[in-house]
Short mmCIF file of C-alpha atoms (C1' of nucleotides) in Angstrom, two decimals:
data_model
loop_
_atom_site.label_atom_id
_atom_site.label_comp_id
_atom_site.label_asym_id
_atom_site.label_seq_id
_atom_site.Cartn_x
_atom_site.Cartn_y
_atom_site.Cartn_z
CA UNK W 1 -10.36 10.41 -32.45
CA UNK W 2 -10.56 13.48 -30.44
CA UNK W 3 -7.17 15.39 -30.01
CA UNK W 4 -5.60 17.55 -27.10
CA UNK W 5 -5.96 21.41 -27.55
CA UNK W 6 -1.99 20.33 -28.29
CA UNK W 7 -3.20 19.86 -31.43
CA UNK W 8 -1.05 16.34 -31.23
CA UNK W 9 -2.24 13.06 -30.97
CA UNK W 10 -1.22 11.01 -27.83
CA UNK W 11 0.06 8.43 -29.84
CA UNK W 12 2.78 10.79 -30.93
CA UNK W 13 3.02 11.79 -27.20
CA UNK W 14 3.57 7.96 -25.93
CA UNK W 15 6.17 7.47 -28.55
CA UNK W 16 7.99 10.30 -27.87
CA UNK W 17 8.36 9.48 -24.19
CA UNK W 18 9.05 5.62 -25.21
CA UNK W 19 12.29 7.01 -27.23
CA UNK W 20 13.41 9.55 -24.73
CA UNK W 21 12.31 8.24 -21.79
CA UNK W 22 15.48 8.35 -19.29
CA UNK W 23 15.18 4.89 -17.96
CA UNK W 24 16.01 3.16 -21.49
CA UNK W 25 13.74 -0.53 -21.98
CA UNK W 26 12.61 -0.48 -18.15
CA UNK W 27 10.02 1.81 -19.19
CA UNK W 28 9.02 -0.25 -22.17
CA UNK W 29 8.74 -3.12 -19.64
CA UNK W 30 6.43 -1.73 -17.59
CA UNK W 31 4.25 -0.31 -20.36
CA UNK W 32 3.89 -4.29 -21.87
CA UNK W 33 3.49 -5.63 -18.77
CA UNK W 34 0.78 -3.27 -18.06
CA UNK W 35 -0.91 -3.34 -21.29
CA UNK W 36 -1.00 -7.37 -20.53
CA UNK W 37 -1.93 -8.01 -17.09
CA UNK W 38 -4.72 -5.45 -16.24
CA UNK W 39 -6.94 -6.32 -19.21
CA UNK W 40 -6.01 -9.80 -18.57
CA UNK W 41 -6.82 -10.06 -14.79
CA UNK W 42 -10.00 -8.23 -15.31
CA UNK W 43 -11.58 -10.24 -17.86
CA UNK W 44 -10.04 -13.64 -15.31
CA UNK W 45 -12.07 -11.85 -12.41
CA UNK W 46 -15.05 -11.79 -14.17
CA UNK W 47 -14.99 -14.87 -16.32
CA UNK W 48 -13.16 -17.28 -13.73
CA UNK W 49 -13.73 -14.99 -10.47
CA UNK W 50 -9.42 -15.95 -9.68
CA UNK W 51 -7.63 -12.65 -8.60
CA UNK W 52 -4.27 -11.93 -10.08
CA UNK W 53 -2.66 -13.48 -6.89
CA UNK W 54 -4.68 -16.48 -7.31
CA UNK W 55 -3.67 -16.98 -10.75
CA UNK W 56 -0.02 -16.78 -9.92
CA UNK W 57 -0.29 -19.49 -7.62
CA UNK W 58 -1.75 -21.68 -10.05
CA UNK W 59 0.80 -21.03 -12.75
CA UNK W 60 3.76 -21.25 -10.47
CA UNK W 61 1.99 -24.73 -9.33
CA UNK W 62 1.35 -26.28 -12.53
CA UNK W 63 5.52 -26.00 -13.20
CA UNK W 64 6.43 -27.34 -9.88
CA UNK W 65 3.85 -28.98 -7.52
CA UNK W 66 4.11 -29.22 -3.82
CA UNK W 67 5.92 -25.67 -3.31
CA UNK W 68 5.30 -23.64 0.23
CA UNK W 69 3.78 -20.47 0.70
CA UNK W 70 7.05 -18.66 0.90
CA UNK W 71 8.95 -20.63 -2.30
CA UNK W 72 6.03 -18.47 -4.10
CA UNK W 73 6.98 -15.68 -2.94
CA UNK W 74 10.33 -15.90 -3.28
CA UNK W 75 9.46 -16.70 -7.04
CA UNK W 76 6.83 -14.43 -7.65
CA UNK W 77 8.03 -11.42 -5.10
CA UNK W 78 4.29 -11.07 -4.05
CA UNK W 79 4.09 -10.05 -0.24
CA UNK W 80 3.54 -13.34 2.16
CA UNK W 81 0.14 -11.96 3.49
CA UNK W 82 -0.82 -11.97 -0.62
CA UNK W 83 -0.11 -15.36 -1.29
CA UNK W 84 -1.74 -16.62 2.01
CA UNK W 85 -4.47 -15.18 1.48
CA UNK W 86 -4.65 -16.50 -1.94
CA UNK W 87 -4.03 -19.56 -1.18
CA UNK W 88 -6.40 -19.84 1.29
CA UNK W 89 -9.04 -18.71 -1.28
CA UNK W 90 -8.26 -21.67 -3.51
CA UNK W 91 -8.85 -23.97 -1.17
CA UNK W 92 -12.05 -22.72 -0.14
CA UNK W 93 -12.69 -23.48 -4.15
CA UNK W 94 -11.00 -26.64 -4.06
CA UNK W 95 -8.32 -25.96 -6.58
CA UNK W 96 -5.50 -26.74 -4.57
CA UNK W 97 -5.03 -28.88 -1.85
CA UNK W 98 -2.09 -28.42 1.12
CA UNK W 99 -0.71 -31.44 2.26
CA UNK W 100 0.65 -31.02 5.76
CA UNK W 101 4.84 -31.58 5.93
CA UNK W 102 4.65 -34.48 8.85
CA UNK W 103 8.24 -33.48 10.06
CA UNK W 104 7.79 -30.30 10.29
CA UNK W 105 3.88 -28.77 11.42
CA UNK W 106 4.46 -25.36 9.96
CA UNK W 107 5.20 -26.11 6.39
CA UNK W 108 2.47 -27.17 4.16
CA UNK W 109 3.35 -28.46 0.46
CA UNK W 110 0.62 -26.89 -1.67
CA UNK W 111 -0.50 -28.72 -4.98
CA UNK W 112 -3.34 -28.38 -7.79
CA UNK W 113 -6.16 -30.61 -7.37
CA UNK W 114 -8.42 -32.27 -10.22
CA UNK W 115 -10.64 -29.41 -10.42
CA UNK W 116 -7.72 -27.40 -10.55
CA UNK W 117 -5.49 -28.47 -13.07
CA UNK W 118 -8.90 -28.24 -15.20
CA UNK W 119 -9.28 -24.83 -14.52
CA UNK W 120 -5.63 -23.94 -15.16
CA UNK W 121 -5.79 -25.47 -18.48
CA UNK W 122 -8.81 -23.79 -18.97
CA UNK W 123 -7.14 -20.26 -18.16
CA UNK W 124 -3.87 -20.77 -19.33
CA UNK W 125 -5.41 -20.71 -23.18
CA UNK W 126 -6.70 -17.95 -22.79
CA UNK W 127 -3.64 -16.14 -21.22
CA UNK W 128 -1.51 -17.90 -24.40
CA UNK W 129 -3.61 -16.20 -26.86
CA UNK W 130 -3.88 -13.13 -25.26
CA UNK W 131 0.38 -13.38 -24.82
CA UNK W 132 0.68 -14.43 -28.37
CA UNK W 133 -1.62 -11.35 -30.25
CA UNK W 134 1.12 -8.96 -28.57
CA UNK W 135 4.04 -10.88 -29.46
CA UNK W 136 2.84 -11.36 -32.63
CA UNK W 137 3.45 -7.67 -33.04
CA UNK W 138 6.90 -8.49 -33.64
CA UNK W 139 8.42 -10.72 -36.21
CA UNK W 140 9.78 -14.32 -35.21
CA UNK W 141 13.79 -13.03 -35.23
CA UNK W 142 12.46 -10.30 -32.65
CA UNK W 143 10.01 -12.79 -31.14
CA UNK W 144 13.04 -15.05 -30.51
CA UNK W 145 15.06 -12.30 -28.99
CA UNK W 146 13.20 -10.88 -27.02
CA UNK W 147 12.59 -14.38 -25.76
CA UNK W 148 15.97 -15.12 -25.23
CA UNK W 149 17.32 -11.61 -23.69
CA UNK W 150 14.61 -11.61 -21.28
CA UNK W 151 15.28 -15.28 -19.97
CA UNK W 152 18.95 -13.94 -19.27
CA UNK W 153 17.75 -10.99 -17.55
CA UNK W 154 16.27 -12.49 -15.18
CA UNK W 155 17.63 -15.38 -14.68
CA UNK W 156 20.34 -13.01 -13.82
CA UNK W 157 17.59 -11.20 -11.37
CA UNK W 158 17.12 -14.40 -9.72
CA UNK W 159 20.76 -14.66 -9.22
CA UNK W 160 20.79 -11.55 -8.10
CA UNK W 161 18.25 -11.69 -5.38
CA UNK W 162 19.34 -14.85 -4.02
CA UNK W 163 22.26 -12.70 -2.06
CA UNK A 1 19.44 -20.39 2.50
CA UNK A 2 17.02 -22.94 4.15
CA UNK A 3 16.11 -25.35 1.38
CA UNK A 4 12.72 -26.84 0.21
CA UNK A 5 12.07 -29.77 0.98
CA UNK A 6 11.97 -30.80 -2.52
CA UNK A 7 15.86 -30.30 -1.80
CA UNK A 8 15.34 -27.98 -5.22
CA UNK A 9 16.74 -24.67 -4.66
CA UNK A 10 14.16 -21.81 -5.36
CA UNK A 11 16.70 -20.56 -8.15
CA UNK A 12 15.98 -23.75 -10.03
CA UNK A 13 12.42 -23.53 -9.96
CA UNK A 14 12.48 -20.42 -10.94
CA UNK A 15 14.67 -20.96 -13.46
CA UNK A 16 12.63 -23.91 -14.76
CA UNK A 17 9.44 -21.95 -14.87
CA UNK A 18 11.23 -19.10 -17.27
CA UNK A 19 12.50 -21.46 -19.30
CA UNK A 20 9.02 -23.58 -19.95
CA UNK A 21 6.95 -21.21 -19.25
CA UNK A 22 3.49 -21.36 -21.99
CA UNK A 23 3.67 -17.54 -22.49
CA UNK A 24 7.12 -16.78 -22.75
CA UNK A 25 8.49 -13.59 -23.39
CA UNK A 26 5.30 -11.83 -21.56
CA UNK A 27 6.25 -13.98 -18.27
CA UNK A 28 9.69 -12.35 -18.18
CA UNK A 29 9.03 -9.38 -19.06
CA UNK A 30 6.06 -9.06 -16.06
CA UNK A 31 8.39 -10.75 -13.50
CA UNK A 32 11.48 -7.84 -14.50
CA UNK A 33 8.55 -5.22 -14.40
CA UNK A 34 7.39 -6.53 -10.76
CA UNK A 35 11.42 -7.07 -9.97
CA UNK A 36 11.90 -2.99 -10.93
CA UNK A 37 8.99 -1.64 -9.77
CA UNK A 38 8.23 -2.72 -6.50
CA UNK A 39 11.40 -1.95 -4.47
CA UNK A 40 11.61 1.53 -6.11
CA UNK A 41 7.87 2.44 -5.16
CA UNK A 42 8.41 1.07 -1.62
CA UNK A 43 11.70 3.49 -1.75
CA UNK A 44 9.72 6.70 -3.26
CA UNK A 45 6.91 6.35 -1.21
CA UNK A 46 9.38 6.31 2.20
CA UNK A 47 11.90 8.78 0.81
CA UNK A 48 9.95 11.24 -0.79
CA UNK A 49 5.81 10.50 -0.38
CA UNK A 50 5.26 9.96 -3.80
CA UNK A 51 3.24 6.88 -4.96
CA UNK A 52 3.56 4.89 -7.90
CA UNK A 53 0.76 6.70 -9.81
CA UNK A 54 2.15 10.30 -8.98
CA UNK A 55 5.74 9.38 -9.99
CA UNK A 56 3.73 8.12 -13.60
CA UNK A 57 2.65 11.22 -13.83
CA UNK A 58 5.44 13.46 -13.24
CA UNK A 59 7.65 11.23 -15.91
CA UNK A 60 5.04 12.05 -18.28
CA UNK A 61 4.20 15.27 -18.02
CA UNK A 62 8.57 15.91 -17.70
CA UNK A 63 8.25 14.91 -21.24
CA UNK A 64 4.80 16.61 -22.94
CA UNK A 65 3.72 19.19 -20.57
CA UNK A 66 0.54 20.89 -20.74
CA UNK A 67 -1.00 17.24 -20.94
CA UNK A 68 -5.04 17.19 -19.99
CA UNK A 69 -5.68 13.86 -17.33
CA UNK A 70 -7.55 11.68 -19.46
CA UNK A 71 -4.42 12.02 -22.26
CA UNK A 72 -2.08 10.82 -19.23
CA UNK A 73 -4.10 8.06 -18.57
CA UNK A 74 -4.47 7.18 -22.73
CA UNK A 75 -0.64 7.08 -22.22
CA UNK A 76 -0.42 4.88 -19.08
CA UNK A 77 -3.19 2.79 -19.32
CA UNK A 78 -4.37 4.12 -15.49
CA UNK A 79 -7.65 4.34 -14.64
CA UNK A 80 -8.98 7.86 -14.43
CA UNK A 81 -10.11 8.46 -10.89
CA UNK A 82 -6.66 7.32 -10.46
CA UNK A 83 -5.03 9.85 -12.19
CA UNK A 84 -7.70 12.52 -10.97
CA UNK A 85 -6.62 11.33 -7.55
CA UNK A 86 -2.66 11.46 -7.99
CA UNK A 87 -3.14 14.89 -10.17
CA UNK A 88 -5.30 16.48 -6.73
CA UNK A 89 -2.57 15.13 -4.20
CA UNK A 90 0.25 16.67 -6.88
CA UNK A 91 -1.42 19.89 -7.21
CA UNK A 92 -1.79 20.26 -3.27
CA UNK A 93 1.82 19.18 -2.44
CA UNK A 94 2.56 21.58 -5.46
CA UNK A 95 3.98 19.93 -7.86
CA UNK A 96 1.85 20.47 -10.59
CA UNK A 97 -0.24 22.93 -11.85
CA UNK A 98 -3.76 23.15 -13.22
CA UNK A 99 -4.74 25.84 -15.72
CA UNK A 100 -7.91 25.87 -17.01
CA UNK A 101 -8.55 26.14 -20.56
CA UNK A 102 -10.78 29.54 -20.89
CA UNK A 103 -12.53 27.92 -24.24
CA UNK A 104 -13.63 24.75 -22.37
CA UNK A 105 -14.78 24.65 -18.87
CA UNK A 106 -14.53 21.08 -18.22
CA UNK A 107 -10.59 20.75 -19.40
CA UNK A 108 -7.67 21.51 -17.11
CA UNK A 109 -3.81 21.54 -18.19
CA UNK A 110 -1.69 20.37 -16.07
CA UNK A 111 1.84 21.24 -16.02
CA UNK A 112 4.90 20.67 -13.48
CA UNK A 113 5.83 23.71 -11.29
CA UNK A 114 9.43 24.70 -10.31
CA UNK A 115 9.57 22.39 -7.52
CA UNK A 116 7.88 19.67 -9.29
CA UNK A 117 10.89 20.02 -11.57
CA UNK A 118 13.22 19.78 -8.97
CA UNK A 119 11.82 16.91 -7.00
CA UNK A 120 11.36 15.00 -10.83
CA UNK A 121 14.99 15.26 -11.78
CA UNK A 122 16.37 14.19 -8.51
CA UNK A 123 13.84 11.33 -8.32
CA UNK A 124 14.82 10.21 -11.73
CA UNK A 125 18.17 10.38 -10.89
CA UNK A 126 17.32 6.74 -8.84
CA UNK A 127 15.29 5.44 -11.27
CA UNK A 128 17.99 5.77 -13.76
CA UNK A 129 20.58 4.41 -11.45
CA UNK A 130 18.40 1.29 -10.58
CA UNK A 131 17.23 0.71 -13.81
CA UNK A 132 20.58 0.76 -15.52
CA UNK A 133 22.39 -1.32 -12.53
CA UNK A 134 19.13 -4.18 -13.88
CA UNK A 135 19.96 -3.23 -17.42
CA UNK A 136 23.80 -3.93 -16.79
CA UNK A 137 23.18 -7.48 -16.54
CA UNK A 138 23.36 -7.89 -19.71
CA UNK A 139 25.91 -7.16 -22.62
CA UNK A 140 25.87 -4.07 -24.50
CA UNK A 141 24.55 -5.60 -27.45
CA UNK A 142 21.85 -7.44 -25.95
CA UNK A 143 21.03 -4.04 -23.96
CA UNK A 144 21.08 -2.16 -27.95
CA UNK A 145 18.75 -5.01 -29.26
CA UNK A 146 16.11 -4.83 -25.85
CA UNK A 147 15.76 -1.36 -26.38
CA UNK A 148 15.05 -1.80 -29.81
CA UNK A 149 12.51 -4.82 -29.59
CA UNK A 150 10.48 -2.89 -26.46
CA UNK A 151 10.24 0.19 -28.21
CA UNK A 152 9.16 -1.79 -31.62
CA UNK A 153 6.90 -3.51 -29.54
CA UNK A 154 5.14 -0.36 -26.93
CA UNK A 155 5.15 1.35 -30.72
CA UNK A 156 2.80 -1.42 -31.90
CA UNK A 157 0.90 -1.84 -28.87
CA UNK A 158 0.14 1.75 -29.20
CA UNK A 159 -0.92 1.52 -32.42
CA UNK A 160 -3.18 -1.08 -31.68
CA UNK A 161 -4.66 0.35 -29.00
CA UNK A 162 -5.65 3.38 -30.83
CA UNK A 163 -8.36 1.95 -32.34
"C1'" DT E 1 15.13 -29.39 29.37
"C1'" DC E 2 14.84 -24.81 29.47
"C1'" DT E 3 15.54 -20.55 26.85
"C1'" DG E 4 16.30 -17.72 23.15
"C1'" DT E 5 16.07 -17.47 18.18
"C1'" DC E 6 14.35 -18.42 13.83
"C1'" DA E 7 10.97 -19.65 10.39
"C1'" DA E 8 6.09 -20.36 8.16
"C1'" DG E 9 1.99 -18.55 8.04
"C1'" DT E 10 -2.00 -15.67 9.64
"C1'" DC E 11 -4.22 -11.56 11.33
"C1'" DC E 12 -5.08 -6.63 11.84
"C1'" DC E 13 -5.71 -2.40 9.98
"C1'" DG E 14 -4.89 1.60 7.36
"C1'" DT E 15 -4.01 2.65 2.37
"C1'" DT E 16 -4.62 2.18 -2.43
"C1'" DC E 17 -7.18 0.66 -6.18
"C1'" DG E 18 -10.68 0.67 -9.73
"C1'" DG E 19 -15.58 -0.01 -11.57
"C1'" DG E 20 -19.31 2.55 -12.18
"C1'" DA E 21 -22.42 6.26 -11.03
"C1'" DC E 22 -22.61 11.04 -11.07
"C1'" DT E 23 -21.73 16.23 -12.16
"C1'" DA E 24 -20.68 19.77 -15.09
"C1'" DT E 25 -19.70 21.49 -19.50
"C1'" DA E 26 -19.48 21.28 -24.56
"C1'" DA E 27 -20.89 19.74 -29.05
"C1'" DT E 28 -24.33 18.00 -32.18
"C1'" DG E 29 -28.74 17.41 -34.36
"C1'" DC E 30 -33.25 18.81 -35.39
"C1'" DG Q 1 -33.11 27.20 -29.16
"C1'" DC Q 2 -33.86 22.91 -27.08
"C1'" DA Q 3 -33.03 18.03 -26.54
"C1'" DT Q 4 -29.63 14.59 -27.00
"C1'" DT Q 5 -25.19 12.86 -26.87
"C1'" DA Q 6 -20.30 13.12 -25.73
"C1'" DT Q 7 -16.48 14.36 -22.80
"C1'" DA Q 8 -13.49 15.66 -18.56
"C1'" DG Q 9 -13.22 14.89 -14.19
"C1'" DT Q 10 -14.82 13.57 -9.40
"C1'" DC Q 11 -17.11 10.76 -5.96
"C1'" DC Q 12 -18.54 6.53 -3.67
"C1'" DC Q 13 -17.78 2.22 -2.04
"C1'" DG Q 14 -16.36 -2.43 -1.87
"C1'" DA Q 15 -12.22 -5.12 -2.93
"C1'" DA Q 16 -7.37 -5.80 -2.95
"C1'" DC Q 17 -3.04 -4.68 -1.07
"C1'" DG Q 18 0.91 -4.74 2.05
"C1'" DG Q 19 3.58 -3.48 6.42
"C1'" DG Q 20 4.14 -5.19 10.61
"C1'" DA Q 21 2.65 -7.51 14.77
"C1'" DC Q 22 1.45 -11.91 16.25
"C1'" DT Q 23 1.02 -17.18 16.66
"C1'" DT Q 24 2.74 -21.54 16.40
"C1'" DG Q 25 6.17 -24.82 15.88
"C1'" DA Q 26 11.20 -26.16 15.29
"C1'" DC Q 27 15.67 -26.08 16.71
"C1'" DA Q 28 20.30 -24.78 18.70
"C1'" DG Q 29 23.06 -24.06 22.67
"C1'" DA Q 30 24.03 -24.31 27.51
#
DNA sequence: TCTGTCAAGTCCCGTTCGGGACTATAATGC
DNA sequence: GCATTATAGTCCCGAACGGGACTTGACAGA
């Protein structure tokens, strides 16, 4: 591997700014996520053509069917327009299906369809393994941490935002 | 708060989706990610016309200066014409600095300039303080053993990546 | 029942993004 | 020395993004 005319590889360069980075494990958050998600989405665009957005609506479907457009973004802090549009895109595809509230002409209760559920469970393998080869990186006492501090983090974000 | 009509608060689904979630740890750790890093782009971008990619590469260089583009983007996982793009709009407002390396043509230093160091350390000063006021919703020890797991984690992602 | 306000979702439009082609320079092999 | 390959960076262009205006429907108060 080809070095900088610093003579110092950039893996010594990345951990030095991981352990004095000013921002402490928000940094290290942001590096994992990204290290996850782009590779991820990109081989879903190709392989499943479903965006990132797309994909969020289907996961935050297959925990609790018949949400609104705006419960997802209240979950997922994705912009309304986003998740509209996304939405709107599944349908086309017939993945989900929005059932119109009768009381109330605005709302519409969006849920997975056959063909979507398939696809999910189709998807959602691959996104396990890919989640799994990085936290296998860690042994199961750190696995299980991480697990747990994280859920209280933002569960306390949640709590948080709902103010 | 208006209420779904599931009668479910948000917070619960939310909630319920962290906790069952098929990819654990990774969910969390995106939604905190998305939860940080939104809000504080939407604020730099206002407040001082920096985007996300030119803040990236301010924190880096803050730490290793003298870094070539492609090394920045090794370290970030951006895409090049990205970085080539936020280094240009940098260099214009200032900020940075290019100086070509005499022994090869086609490389270009870049380092921060006075005022890039001045607009960096009062722009981290709001990172840090947002960061930290996330990172204070946990314990102490739970913040000790985060910081610890990330870093043991971005370490090994590194590491994996190199090859 | 009219009027003002709010809420869910869509539309418009300028910005950002990123894959991939391209340019320019350096290194390598014969 | 010349052809080939590799590397750093930029350019092009279509796609995705997101702020904010707008539309439609619900509802509260007088």
């Amino acid at each position: 591997m080809k070095q900088s005319s610093t003579v110092e590889p950039i893996s010594d360069a990345q951990k030095y700014v991981l352990e004095t980075n000013r921002i402490g494990a928000i940094w290290q958050i942001c590096f994992i996520a990204n290290n996850f998600v782009f590779p991820v989405n990109a081989f879903f665009g190709k392989e499943y053509d479903i965006s990132r957005v797309e994909f969020v609506i289907l996961f935050v479907l297959s925990h609790r069917d018949g949400l609104m457009a705006w419960e997802i973004c209240r979950m997922t802090n994705l912009p309304k327009n986003n998740v509209s549009r996304g939405a709107n895109k599944l349908e086309q595809k017939g993945h989900i299906r929005r059932t119109g509230d009768p009381k109330d002409a605005r709302r519409a209760l969006l849920s997975l369809t056959e063909t979507g559920w398939a696809l999910f469970d189709e998807m959602i393998e691959h996104y396990m393994d890919r989640a799994q080869s990085i936290l296998n990186l860690l042994d199961a006492d750190d696995q299980r941490a991480l697990d747990r501090i994280t859920i209280k983090l933002s569960n306390a974000l949640v709590a948080k935002n709902q103010d």
